[in-house]
Short mmCIF file of C-alpha atoms in Angstrom, two decimals:
data_model
loop_
_atom_site.label_atom_id
_atom_site.label_comp_id
_atom_site.label_asym_id
_atom_site.label_seq_id
_atom_site.Cartn_x
_atom_site.Cartn_y
_atom_site.Cartn_z
CA ILE A 1 -3.77 -39.85 -15.13
CA LYS A 2 -7.27 -41.26 -15.34
CA THR A 3 -6.44 -44.22 -13.53
CA TRP A 4 -5.00 -42.39 -10.51
CA VAL A 5 -7.28 -39.66 -10.08
CA LYS A 6 -8.94 -39.93 -6.69
CA PRO A 7 -12.60 -39.46 -6.07
CA ASP A 8 -12.19 -35.87 -5.10
CA GLY A 9 -11.12 -35.08 -8.89
CA ILE A 10 -7.47 -34.40 -7.71
CA LEU A 11 -4.43 -36.44 -8.51
CA HIS A 12 -2.67 -37.56 -5.30
CA PRO A 13 0.57 -39.52 -6.07
CA GLU A 14 1.78 -41.85 -3.36
CA PHE A 15 4.83 -40.16 -1.71
CA SER A 16 7.92 -42.24 -0.14
CA GLN A 17 10.96 -40.82 1.97
CA VAL A 18 12.47 -44.23 2.18
CA THR A 19 12.58 -45.69 -1.54
CA THR A 20 15.71 -43.71 -2.98
CA ALA A 21 19.21 -44.54 -1.89
CA THR A 22 19.96 -40.80 -1.25
CA GLY A 23 16.72 -40.25 0.83
CA ARG A 24 15.19 -37.65 -1.55
CA LEU A 25 11.15 -37.71 -2.02
CA SER A 26 9.87 -40.14 -4.65
CA SER A 27 6.51 -40.75 -5.82
CA GLN A 28 4.56 -43.48 -7.43
CA ASN A 29 0.93 -43.90 -8.99
CA PRO A 30 1.93 -41.98 -10.92
CA ASN A 31 5.68 -41.28 -10.67
CA PHE A 32 5.92 -37.42 -10.87
CA GLN A 33 9.91 -37.25 -10.25
CA ASN A 34 10.59 -38.89 -13.60
CA ILE A 35 8.45 -36.82 -15.84
CA PRO A 36 10.74 -35.14 -18.45
CA LYS A 37 11.33 -31.60 -18.09
CA ARG A 38 9.34 -28.72 -19.72
CA GLY A 39 9.70 -28.36 -23.36
CA ASN A 40 7.51 -30.43 -25.68
CA PHE A 41 6.34 -32.93 -23.11
CA GLU A 42 2.57 -32.34 -23.52
CA LEU A 43 1.57 -34.65 -20.72
CA ARG A 44 2.54 -31.80 -18.38
CA LYS A 45 -0.45 -29.71 -20.04
CA ALA A 46 -2.84 -32.04 -18.27
CA LEU A 47 -1.60 -31.07 -14.71
CA VAL A 48 -3.43 -27.86 -13.90
CA SER A 49 -4.84 -26.01 -10.70
CA ARG A 50 -7.60 -27.24 -8.42
CA PHE A 51 -8.75 -23.59 -8.16
CA GLU A 52 -10.76 -21.84 -10.72
CA ASN A 53 -8.25 -19.10 -12.34
CA GLY A 54 -5.39 -20.66 -10.15
CA SER A 55 -1.87 -21.23 -11.30
CA LEU A 56 0.89 -23.91 -10.94
CA LEU A 57 4.07 -22.07 -9.61
CA GLU A 58 7.24 -23.87 -9.72
CA ALA A 59 10.32 -22.46 -7.57
CA ASP A 60 13.79 -24.06 -8.57
CA PHE A 61 17.07 -23.89 -6.44
CA SER A 62 19.76 -22.69 -8.83
CA GLY A 63 22.66 -25.04 -9.23
CA LEU A 64 21.97 -26.45 -5.81
CA GLU A 65 23.95 -29.56 -5.94
CA TRP A 66 26.99 -27.45 -7.32
CA ARG A 67 26.59 -25.14 -4.41
CA VAL A 68 26.30 -28.08 -1.92
CA ALA A 69 29.51 -29.66 -3.37
CA ALA A 70 31.28 -26.20 -3.11
CA ASP A 71 30.06 -25.71 0.45
CA LEU A 72 30.82 -29.04 1.72
CA SER A 73 34.25 -29.25 0.47
CA ARG A 74 34.79 -25.49 1.32
CA CYS A 75 36.74 -25.28 -2.10
CA LYS A 76 37.74 -21.68 -2.29
CA THR A 77 37.65 -21.40 -6.07
CA ALA A 78 34.32 -22.96 -6.40
CA MET A 79 32.90 -20.85 -3.65
CA ASP A 80 34.49 -17.73 -5.28
CA ASP A 81 33.00 -18.64 -8.71
CA ILE A 82 29.45 -18.94 -7.13
CA ILE A 83 29.72 -15.84 -5.01
CA ASN A 84 30.98 -13.73 -8.02
CA GLY A 85 28.35 -15.26 -10.52
CA LYS A 86 30.98 -16.91 -12.78
CA ASP A 87 29.14 -18.86 -15.71
CA ILE A 88 30.27 -22.32 -15.14
CA HIS A 89 28.97 -23.73 -18.34
CA ARG A 90 30.79 -21.03 -20.27
CA GLN A 91 33.87 -21.95 -18.68
CA THR A 92 33.34 -25.64 -19.47
CA ALA A 93 33.05 -24.74 -23.12
CA SER A 94 36.01 -22.62 -23.11
CA ILE A 95 37.91 -25.57 -21.96
CA VAL A 96 36.38 -27.86 -24.43
CA TYR A 97 36.52 -25.79 -27.42
CA GLN A 98 39.94 -24.20 -26.55
CA LYS A 99 38.72 -20.92 -26.76
CA PRO A 100 38.44 -17.62 -24.43
CA MET A 101 35.08 -17.49 -22.40
CA ASP A 102 33.88 -14.36 -24.21
CA LYS A 103 34.30 -16.29 -27.65
CA VAL A 104 32.05 -19.18 -26.75
CA THR A 105 28.61 -19.38 -28.61
CA SER A 106 25.45 -20.21 -27.03
CA GLU A 107 25.32 -23.61 -28.81
CA GLU A 108 28.82 -24.36 -27.45
CA ARG A 109 27.74 -23.62 -23.94
CA THR A 110 24.51 -25.60 -24.13
CA LYS A 111 26.24 -28.53 -25.33
CA SER A 112 28.93 -28.38 -22.69
CA LYS A 113 26.27 -28.16 -19.80
CA ALA A 114 26.04 -31.92 -19.83
CA ILE A 115 29.43 -32.41 -18.57
CA SER A 116 29.86 -29.48 -16.41
CA PHE A 117 29.28 -31.15 -13.06
CA SER A 118 29.71 -34.83 -13.85
CA PRO A 119 33.23 -34.75 -12.15
CA LEU A 120 31.41 -33.93 -8.95
CA TYR A 121 30.24 -37.53 -9.24
CA GLY A 122 33.38 -39.49 -10.18
CA ALA A 123 33.21 -39.10 -13.89
CA LYS A 124 36.53 -39.01 -15.38
CA GLY A 125 35.66 -38.74 -18.93
CA ASN A 126 38.20 -41.93 -19.88
CA ASN A 127 36.18 -43.06 -22.95
CA ALA A 128 35.41 -39.50 -24.13
CA GLU A 129 36.64 -37.87 -27.16
CA PRO A 130 39.94 -36.01 -26.52
CA HIS A 131 38.58 -32.39 -26.50
CA ILE A 132 36.06 -33.75 -23.93
CA LYS A 133 38.50 -35.48 -21.79
CA ARG A 134 40.31 -32.09 -21.63
CA TYR A 135 37.70 -30.82 -19.24
CA TYR A 136 37.81 -33.64 -16.95
CA ASP A 137 41.52 -33.17 -16.60
CA ASP A 138 41.22 -29.64 -16.15
CA PHE A 139 38.38 -29.81 -13.46
CA TYR A 140 40.27 -31.04 -10.63
CA GLN A 141 43.35 -28.67 -11.42
CA ILE A 142 40.91 -25.60 -11.24
CA TYR A 143 39.00 -26.96 -8.06
CA THR A 144 41.57 -28.24 -5.88
CA GLY A 145 39.41 -28.15 -2.76
CA ILE A 146 36.66 -30.63 -4.37
CA LYS A 147 39.59 -32.97 -5.36
CA ARG A 148 40.92 -32.64 -1.69
CA TRP A 149 37.40 -33.37 -0.25
CA HIS A 150 36.79 -36.48 -2.84
CA LYS A 151 39.94 -38.05 -1.63
CA GLU A 152 38.96 -37.26 2.19
CA LEU A 153 35.70 -39.21 1.09
CA THR A 154 37.17 -42.28 -0.08
CA ASP A 155 39.82 -42.26 2.54
CA THR A 156 37.06 -41.91 5.36
CA VAL A 157 35.12 -44.95 3.58
CA LEU A 158 38.17 -47.21 3.49
CA LYS A 159 38.59 -46.75 7.06
CA THR A 160 35.25 -46.44 8.72
CA THR A 161 32.99 -47.94 5.74
CA LEU A 162 30.74 -44.81 6.47
CA VAL A 163 29.97 -41.28 4.86
CA THR A 164 28.06 -38.74 6.92
CA THR A 165 26.17 -35.72 5.88
CA PRO A 166 25.68 -32.54 8.03
CA SER A 167 22.07 -33.72 9.01
CA GLY A 168 23.54 -36.97 10.42
CA ARG A 169 22.42 -39.14 7.52
CA GLU A 170 25.08 -42.41 7.11
CA PHE A 171 25.53 -44.07 3.85
CA SER A 172 27.43 -47.45 4.57
CA PHE A 173 29.93 -49.02 2.10
CA PRO A 174 30.88 -52.07 3.88
CA LYS A 175 32.51 -53.79 0.78
CA VAL A 176 34.62 -51.07 -0.41
CA LYS A 177 38.10 -51.98 -1.58
CA ARG A 178 41.15 -49.97 -2.80
CA LEU A 179 41.76 -50.78 -6.59
CA ARG A 180 45.33 -51.20 -8.18
CA ASN A 181 44.91 -47.92 -9.98
CA GLY A 182 44.41 -46.23 -6.67
CA GLY A 183 40.82 -45.60 -6.87
CA VAL A 184 38.11 -47.35 -4.88
CA THR A 185 35.20 -49.58 -5.49
CA GLY A 186 31.91 -47.72 -5.54
CA HIS A 187 33.39 -44.51 -5.89
CA THR A 188 30.53 -42.75 -7.83
CA LYS A 189 28.33 -43.44 -5.10
CA ILE A 190 30.77 -42.29 -2.39
CA LEU A 191 31.24 -38.93 -4.08
CA ASN A 192 27.53 -38.65 -5.26
CA PHE A 193 25.66 -39.65 -2.33
CA PRO A 194 26.67 -37.12 0.19
CA CYS A 195 26.12 -34.31 -2.34
CA GLN A 196 22.90 -35.16 -3.57
CA SER A 197 21.34 -36.46 -0.38
CA PHE A 198 22.31 -33.18 1.65
CA ALA A 199 20.82 -31.06 -1.46
CA THR A 200 17.63 -33.10 -2.22
CA ALA A 201 16.99 -35.07 0.96
CA ASP A 202 17.79 -32.27 3.57
CA LEU A 203 17.64 -28.66 2.02
CA VAL A 204 14.77 -29.35 -0.15
CA PRO A 205 12.40 -30.96 2.38
CA LEU A 206 13.36 -28.43 4.93
CA ALA A 207 12.46 -25.65 2.53
CA CYS A 208 9.16 -27.43 1.95
CA TYR A 209 8.55 -27.53 5.75
CA ARG A 210 9.27 -23.88 6.11
CA ALA A 211 7.19 -23.03 3.20
CA TYR A 212 4.30 -25.20 4.62
CA THR A 213 4.48 -23.60 7.94
CA LYS A 214 4.22 -20.14 6.63
CA PHE A 215 1.14 -20.94 4.51
CA LYS A 216 -0.72 -22.37 7.74
CA GLU A 217 0.39 -19.17 9.48
CA GLU A 218 -0.86 -16.87 6.86
CA ASN A 219 -4.17 -19.07 6.32
CA LEU A 220 -3.37 -19.40 2.62
CA LYS A 221 -5.63 -21.47 0.36
CA SER A 222 -2.68 -22.38 -1.88
CA LYS A 223 -1.11 -25.82 -1.70
CA LEU A 224 2.29 -27.22 -1.59
CA VAL A 225 1.86 -30.33 -3.89
CA LEU A 226 5.06 -31.48 -5.25
CA THR A 227 9.00 -31.52 -5.10
CA VAL A 228 10.98 -32.81 -8.08
CA HIS A 229 14.64 -32.91 -7.22
CA ASP A 230 15.60 -29.50 -6.45
CA SER A 231 12.14 -27.70 -7.12
CA ILE A 232 9.05 -27.22 -5.32
CA VAL A 233 5.58 -26.76 -6.90
CA VAL A 234 2.62 -24.97 -5.72
CA ASP A 235 -0.92 -24.95 -6.53
CA VAL A 236 -1.66 -21.22 -6.26
CA TYR A 237 -4.94 -19.60 -5.31
CA PRO A 238 -5.58 -16.69 -7.75
CA THR A 239 -5.23 -13.91 -5.19
CA GLU A 240 -2.27 -15.37 -3.24
CA ILE A 241 0.66 -15.33 -6.22
CA ASP A 242 2.50 -12.39 -4.70
CA LYS A 243 2.28 -13.91 -1.04
CA VAL A 244 3.32 -17.38 -2.39
CA LYS A 245 6.34 -16.00 -3.96
CA GLU A 246 7.33 -14.18 -0.82
CA ILE A 247 7.08 -17.09 1.26
CA LEU A 248 8.82 -19.52 -1.24
CA THR A 249 11.67 -16.77 -1.49
CA TRP A 250 11.84 -16.60 2.49
CA ALA A 251 11.73 -20.83 2.65
CA MET A 252 14.09 -21.43 0.19
CA SER A 253 16.83 -18.58 0.36
CA GLY A 254 16.83 -18.36 4.10
CA LEU A 255 17.74 -22.10 4.87
CA ASP A 256 21.16 -21.11 6.47
CA GLU A 257 19.42 -20.22 9.70
CA GLU A 258 17.41 -23.56 9.63
CA LEU A 259 20.64 -25.46 9.21
CA VAL A 260 22.43 -23.86 12.07
CA ASN A 261 19.49 -24.34 14.55
CA ARG A 262 18.83 -28.07 13.41
CA PHE A 263 22.32 -29.48 12.63
CA LYS A 264 24.69 -26.80 13.88
CA TYR A 265 26.08 -26.52 10.27
CA GLN A 266 26.85 -23.25 8.85
CA PHE A 267 26.03 -23.04 5.04
CA ALA A 268 28.44 -20.39 3.64
CA LEU A 269 26.94 -19.92 0.12
CA PRO A 270 24.03 -17.90 -0.95
CA LEU A 271 21.13 -19.85 -2.38
CA ASP A 272 19.66 -18.57 -5.37
CA ILE A 273 16.20 -19.51 -6.65
CA GLU A 274 14.18 -19.30 -10.00
CA MET A 275 10.38 -19.06 -10.38
CA SER A 276 7.98 -19.62 -13.00
CA ILE A 277 4.15 -19.83 -13.22
CA GLY A 278 1.49 -20.73 -15.47
CA LYS A 279 -2.04 -22.27 -16.19
CA ASN A 280 -0.53 -25.65 -16.32
CA TRP A 281 2.74 -27.48 -15.66
CA MET A 282 4.17 -27.27 -19.26
CA GLU A 283 3.31 -23.75 -20.30
CA GLN A 284 5.21 -21.82 -17.89
CA ASN A 285 6.41 -18.12 -17.84
CA GLU A 286 9.58 -17.03 -16.02
CA ILE A 287 9.11 -14.77 -12.94
CA LYS A 288 11.59 -11.94 -12.82
#
């Protein structure tokens, strides 16, 4: 941190839009996208507001890549689960531990989080223990629309070598081949890139743009300072907390209108957000 603080006393990472394969924002000197999440990673305590009595506010999209996968695939079951607020991690634990969802413990739910969405990116659990493998087998039986979409993606790449997102971003796989087991080479990237890219390289930057524009219109002193995957971080001037919360809610949850205007794409699912705030980037309190 001491190395990269600028003469004005503020830490300014160097941002890039062309480094990551999916197009999401990255940074270096220092790399803020790879700092471990909150918890006991105390380096985050060193990251504080530039304003006297200011705060750092972080707004996260809730389950963004899961919602994007459901929306792009138009999988009815996944969309219904999201709209109805189904606890996907509890469903995962129910399958893994072979018990009704209402009997799943908090510990079992937490342990199952790591595998809930891994099938979205082509994971099949072939080397997993039998009770974990059961989940991978059941996932595609539950979410048949996602299974169909995955097949469409691989079939399209075999024919054209390209995957295209609603924003027009193209991913090229010129050396893709069909394997003897029916799969294709590079299948993880073929399934992962359109989902992760549309979420973190299109939706999140558009939300930043909307928030930044509104900050300028309202003449706020607060600063949009960072995005990390599906979250936005703001350095908040002490008297502007309520206004920042209001603008971020508008900017992030109202992206459907932006997508229609820019890309003629109708996002059919609600975009939920969670917020936290604190005097530093580690000690954060959830905003209800």
